[in-house]
PDB file of C-alpha atoms (C1' of nucleotides) in Angstrom:
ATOM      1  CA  UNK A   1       0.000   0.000   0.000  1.00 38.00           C
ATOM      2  CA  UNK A   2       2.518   2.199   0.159  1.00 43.00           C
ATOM      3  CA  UNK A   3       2.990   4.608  -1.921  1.00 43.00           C
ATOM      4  CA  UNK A   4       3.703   3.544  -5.804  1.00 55.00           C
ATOM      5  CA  UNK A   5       4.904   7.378  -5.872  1.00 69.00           C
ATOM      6  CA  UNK A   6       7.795   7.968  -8.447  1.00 82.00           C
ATOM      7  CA  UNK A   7      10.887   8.546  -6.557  1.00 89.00           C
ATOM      8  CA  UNK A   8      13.205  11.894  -7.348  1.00 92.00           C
ATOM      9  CA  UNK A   9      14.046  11.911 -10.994  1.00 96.00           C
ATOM     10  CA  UNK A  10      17.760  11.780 -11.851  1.00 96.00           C
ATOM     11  CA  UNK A  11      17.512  14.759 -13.834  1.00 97.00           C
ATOM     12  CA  UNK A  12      16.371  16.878 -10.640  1.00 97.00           C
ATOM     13  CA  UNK A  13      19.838  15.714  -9.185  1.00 97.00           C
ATOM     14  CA  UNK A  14      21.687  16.632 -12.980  1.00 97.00           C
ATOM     15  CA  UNK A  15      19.493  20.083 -12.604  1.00 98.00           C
ATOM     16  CA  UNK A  16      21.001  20.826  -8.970  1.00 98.00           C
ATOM     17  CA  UNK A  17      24.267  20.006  -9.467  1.00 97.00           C
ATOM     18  CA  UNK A  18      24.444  21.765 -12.600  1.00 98.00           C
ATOM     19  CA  UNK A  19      23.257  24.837 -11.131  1.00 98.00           C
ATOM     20  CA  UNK A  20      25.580  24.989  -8.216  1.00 98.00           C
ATOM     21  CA  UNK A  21      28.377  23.899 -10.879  1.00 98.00           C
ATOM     22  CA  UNK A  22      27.460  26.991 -13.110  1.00 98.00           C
ATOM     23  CA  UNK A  23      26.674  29.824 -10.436  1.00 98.00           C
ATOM     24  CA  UNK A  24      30.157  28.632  -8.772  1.00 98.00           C
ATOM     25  CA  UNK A  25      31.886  29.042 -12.469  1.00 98.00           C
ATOM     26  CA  UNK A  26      30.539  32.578 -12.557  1.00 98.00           C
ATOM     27  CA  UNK A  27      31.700  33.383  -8.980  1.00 98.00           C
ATOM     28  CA  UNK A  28      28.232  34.038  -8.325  1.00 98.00           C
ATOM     29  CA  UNK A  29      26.827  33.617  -4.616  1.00 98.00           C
ATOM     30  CA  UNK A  30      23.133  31.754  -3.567  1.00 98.00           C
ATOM     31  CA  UNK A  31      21.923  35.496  -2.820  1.00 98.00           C
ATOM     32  CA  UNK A  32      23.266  36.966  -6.096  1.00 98.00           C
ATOM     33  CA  UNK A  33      21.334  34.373  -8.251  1.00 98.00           C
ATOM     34  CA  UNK A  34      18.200  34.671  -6.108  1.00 98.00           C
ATOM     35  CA  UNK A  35      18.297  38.036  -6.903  1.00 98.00           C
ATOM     36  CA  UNK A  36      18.919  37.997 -10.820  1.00 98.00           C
ATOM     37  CA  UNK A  37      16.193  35.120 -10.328  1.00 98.00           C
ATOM     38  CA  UNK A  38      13.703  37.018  -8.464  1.00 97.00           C
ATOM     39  CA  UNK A  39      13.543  34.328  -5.970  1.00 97.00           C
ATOM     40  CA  UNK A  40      14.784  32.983  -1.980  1.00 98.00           C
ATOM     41  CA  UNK A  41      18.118  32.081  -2.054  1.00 98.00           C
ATOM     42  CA  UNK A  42      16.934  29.392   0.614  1.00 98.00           C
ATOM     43  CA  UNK A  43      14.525  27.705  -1.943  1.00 98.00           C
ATOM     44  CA  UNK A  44      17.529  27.917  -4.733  1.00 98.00           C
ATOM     45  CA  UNK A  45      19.869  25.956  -2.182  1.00 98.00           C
ATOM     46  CA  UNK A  46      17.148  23.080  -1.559  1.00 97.00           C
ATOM     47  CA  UNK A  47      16.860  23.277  -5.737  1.00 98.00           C
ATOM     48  CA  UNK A  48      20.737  22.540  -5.596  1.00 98.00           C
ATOM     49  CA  UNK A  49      20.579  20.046  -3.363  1.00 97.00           C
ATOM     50  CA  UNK A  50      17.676  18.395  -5.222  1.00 97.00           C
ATOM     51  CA  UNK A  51      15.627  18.334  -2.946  1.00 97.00           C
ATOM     52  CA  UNK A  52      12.866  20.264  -4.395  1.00 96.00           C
ATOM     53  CA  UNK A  53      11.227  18.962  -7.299  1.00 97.00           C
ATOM     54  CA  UNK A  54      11.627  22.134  -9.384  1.00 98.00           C
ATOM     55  CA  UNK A  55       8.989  23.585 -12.294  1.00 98.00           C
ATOM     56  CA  UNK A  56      10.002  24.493 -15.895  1.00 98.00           C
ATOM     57  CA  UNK A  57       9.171  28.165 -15.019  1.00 97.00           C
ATOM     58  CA  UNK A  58      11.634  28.070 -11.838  1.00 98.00           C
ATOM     59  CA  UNK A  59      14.028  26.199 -13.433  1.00 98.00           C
ATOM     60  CA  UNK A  60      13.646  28.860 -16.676  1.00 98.00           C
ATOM     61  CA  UNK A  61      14.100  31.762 -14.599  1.00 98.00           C
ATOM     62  CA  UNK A  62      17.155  30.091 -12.963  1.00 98.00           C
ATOM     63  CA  UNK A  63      19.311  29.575 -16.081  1.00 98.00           C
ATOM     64  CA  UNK A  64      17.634  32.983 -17.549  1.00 98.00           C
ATOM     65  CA  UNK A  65      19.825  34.228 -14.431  1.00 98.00           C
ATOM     66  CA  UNK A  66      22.729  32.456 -15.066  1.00 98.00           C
ATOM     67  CA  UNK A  67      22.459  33.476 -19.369  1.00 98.00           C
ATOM     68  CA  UNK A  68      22.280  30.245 -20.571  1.00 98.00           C
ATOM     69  CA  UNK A  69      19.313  28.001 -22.045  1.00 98.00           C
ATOM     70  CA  UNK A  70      17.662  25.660 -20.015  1.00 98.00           C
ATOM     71  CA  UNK A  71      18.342  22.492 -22.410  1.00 98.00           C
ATOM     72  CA  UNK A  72      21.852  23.461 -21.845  1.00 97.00           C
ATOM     73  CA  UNK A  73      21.651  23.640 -18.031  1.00 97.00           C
ATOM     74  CA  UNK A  74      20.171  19.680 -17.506  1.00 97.00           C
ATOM     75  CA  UNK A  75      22.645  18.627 -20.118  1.00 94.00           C
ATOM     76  CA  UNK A  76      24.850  16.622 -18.354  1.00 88.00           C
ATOM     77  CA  UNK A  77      28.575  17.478 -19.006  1.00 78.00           C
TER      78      UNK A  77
ATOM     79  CA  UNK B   1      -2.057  46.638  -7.579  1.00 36.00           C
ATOM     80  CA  UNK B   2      -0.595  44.051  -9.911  1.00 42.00           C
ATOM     81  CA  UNK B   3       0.190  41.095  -9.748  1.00 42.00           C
ATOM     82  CA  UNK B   4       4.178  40.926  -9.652  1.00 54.00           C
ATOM     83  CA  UNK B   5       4.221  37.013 -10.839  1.00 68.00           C
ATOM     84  CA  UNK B   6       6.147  35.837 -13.359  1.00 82.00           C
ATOM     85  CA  UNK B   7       4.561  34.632 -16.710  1.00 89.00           C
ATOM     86  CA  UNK B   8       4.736  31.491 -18.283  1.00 92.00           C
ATOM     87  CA  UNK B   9       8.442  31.154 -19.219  1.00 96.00           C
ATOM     88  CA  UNK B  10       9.010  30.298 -23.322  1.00 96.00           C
ATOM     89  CA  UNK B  11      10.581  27.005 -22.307  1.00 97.00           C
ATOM     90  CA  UNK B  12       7.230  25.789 -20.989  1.00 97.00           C
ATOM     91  CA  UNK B  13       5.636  26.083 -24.881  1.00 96.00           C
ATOM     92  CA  UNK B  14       9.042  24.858 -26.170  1.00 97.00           C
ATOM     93  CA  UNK B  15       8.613  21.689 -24.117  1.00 97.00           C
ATOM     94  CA  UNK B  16       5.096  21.791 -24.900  1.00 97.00           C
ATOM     95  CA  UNK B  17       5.378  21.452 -28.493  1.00 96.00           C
ATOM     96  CA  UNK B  18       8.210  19.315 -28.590  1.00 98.00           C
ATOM     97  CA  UNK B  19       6.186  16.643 -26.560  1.00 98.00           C
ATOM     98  CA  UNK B  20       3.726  16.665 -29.414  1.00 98.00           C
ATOM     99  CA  UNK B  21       5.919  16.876 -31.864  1.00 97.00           C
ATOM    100  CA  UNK B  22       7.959  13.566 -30.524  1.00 98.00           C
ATOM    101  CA  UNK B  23       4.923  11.983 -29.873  1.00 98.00           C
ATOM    102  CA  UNK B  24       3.813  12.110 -33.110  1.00 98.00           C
ATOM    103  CA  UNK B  25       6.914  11.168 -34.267  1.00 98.00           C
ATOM    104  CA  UNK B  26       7.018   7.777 -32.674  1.00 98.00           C
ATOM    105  CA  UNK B  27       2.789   7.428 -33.774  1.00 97.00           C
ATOM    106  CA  UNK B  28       1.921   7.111 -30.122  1.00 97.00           C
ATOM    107  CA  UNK B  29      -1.620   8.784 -28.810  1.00 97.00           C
ATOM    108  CA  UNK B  30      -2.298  10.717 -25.362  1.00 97.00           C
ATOM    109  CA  UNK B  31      -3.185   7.992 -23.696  1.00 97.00           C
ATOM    110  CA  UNK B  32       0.089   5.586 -24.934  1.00 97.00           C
ATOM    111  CA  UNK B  33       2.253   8.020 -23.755  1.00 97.00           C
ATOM    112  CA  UNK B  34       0.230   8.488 -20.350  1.00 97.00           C
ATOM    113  CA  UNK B  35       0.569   4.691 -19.665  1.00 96.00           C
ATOM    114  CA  UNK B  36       4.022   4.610 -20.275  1.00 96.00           C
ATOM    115  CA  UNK B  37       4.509   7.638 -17.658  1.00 96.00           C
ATOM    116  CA  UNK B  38       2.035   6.334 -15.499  1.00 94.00           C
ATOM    117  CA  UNK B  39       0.195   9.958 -16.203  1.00 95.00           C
ATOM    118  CA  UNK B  40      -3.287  10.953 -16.578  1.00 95.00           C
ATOM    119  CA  UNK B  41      -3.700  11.750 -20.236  1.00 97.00           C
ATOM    120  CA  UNK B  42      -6.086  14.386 -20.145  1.00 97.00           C
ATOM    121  CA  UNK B  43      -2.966  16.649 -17.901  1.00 97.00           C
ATOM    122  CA  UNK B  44      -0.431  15.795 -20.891  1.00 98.00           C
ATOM    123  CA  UNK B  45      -2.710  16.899 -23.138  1.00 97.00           C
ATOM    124  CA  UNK B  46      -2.867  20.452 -21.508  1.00 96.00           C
ATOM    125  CA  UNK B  47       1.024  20.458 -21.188  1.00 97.00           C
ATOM    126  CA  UNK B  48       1.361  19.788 -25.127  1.00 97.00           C
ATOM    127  CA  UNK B  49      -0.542  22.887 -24.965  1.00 96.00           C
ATOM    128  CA  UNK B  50       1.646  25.013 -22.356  1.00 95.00           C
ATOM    129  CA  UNK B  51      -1.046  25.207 -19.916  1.00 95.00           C
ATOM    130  CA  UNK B  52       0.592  24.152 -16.814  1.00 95.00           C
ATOM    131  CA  UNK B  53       3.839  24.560 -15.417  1.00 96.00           C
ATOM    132  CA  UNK B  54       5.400  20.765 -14.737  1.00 97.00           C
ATOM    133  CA  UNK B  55       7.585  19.616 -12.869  1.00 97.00           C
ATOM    134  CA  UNK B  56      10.994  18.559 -13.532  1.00 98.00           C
ATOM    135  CA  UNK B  57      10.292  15.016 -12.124  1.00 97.00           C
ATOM    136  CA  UNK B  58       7.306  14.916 -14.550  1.00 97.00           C
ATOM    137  CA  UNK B  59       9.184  16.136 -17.690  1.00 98.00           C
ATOM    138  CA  UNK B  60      11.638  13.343 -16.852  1.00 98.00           C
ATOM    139  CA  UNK B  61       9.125  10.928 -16.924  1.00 97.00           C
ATOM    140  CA  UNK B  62       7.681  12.121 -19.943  1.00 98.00           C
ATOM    141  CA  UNK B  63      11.424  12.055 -21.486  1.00 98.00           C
ATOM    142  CA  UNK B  64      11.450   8.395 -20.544  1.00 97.00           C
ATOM    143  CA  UNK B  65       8.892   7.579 -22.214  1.00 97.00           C
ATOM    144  CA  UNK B  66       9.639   8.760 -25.343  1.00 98.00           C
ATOM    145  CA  UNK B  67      13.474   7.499 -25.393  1.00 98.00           C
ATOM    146  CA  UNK B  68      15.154  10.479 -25.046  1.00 98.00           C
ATOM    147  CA  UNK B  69      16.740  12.436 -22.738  1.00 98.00           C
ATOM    148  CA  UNK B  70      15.056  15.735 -21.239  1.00 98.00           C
ATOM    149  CA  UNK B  71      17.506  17.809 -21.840  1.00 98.00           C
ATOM    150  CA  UNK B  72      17.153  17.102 -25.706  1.00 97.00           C
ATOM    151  CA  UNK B  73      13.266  17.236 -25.495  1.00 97.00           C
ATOM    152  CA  UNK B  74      13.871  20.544 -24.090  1.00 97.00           C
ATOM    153  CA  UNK B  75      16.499  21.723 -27.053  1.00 95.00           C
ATOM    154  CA  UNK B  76      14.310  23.912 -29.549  1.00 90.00           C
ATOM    155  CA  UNK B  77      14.486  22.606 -33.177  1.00 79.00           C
TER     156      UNK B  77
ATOM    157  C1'  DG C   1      27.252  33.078   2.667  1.00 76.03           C
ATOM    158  C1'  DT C   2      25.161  28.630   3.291  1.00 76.03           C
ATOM    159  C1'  DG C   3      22.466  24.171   5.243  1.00 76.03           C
ATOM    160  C1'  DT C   4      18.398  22.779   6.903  1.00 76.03           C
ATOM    161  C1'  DG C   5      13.677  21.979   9.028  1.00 76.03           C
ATOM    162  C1'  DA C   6       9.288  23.656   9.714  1.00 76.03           C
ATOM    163  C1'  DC C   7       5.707  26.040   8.150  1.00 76.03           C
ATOM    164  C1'  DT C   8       1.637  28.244   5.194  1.00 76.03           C
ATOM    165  C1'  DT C   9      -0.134  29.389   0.658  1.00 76.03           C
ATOM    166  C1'  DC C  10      -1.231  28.228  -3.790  1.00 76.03           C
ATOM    167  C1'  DT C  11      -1.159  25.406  -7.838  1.00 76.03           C
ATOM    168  C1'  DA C  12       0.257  21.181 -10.019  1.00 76.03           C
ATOM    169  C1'  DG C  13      -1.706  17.010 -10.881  1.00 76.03           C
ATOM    170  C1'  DT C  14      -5.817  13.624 -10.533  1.00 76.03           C
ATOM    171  C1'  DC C  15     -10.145  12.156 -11.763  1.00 76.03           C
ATOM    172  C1'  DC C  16     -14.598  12.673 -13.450  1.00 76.03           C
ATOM    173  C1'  DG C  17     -17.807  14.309 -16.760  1.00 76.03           C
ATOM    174  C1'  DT C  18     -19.311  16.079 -21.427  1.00 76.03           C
ATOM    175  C1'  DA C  19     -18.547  16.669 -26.174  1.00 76.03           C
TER     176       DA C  19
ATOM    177  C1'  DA D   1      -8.453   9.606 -29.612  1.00 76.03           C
ATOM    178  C1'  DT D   2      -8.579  14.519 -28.033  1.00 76.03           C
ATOM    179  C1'  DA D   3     -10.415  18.965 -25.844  1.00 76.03           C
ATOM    180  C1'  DC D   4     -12.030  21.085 -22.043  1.00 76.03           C
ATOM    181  C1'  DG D   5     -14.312  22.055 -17.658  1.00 76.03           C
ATOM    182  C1'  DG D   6     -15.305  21.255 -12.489  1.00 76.03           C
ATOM    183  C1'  DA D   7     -13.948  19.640  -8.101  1.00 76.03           C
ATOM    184  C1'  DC D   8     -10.820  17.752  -5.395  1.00 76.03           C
ATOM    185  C1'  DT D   9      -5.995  16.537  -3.051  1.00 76.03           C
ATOM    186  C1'  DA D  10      -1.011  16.076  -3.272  1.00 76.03           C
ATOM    187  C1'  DG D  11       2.700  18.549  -3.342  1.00 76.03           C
ATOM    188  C1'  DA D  12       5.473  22.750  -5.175  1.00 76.03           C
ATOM    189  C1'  DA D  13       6.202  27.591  -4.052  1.00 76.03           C
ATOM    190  C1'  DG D  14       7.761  30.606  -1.076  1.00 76.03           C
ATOM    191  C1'  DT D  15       9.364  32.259   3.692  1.00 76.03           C
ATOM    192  C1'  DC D  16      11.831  32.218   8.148  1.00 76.03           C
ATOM    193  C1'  DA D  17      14.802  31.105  12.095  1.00 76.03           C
ATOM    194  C1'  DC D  18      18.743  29.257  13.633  1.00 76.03           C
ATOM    195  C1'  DA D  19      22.918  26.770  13.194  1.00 76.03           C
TER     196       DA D  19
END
DNA sequence: GTGTGACTTCTAGTCCGTA
DNA sequence: ATACGGACTAGAAGTCACA
């Protein structure tokens, strides 16, 4: 009866990583991308983590901040 | 006083139409794809059509489905 | 500047119907 | 086989305090 809930996809963890990877390569703190993202740097850090299973807007908005496409951002590299 | 939200990001139609597009592709209906996601059909429908803002875990699953990887499904064309 | 847990609000996602 | 709407519930969005 438990759950037959989909566990986290492994693209959330590609998407978090990836993130962190790419704000780090910028020199680019949690509070600065929250800002260019219009978002909590709290929330962002759980996103990195991937912990949070992030929408396509959020996730948008998040490599909009970082100027790169989103394809490019869960490409795993 | 307006709403300060964000609107629907591009990505979200880019997926949307690539989903179809795919889809088509590989001669599958709605409901194929839905079983193979374990989705409801009717909600992919009204993604194809950039009417809801999914989830990353979702668009993986979707991904699956079709044999390729999101971040290619994602890739404008 | 960041990790993390707890929390409330709001919408993603389900399920049913009709066409 | 697909569109679309209504009503509901699971879970994402968004915030905060404290380490």
């Amino acid at each position: 009866m438990p759950s037959t809930k989909r566990p986290p996809s492994a693209d959330r963890i590609v998407f978090g990583s990836r993130l962190r990877a790419e704000r780090h390569r910028r020199g680019l703190t949690l509070e600065d991308v929250a800002a260019l993202a219009d978002m909590n740097w709290s929330y962002i850090a759980g996103l990195e983590r991937g912990e949070r299973n992030v929408s396509i807007d959020n996730m948008s908005a998040l490599a909009g901040a970082l100027g790169m496409p989103l394809w490019e951002l869960l490409r795993p590299n």
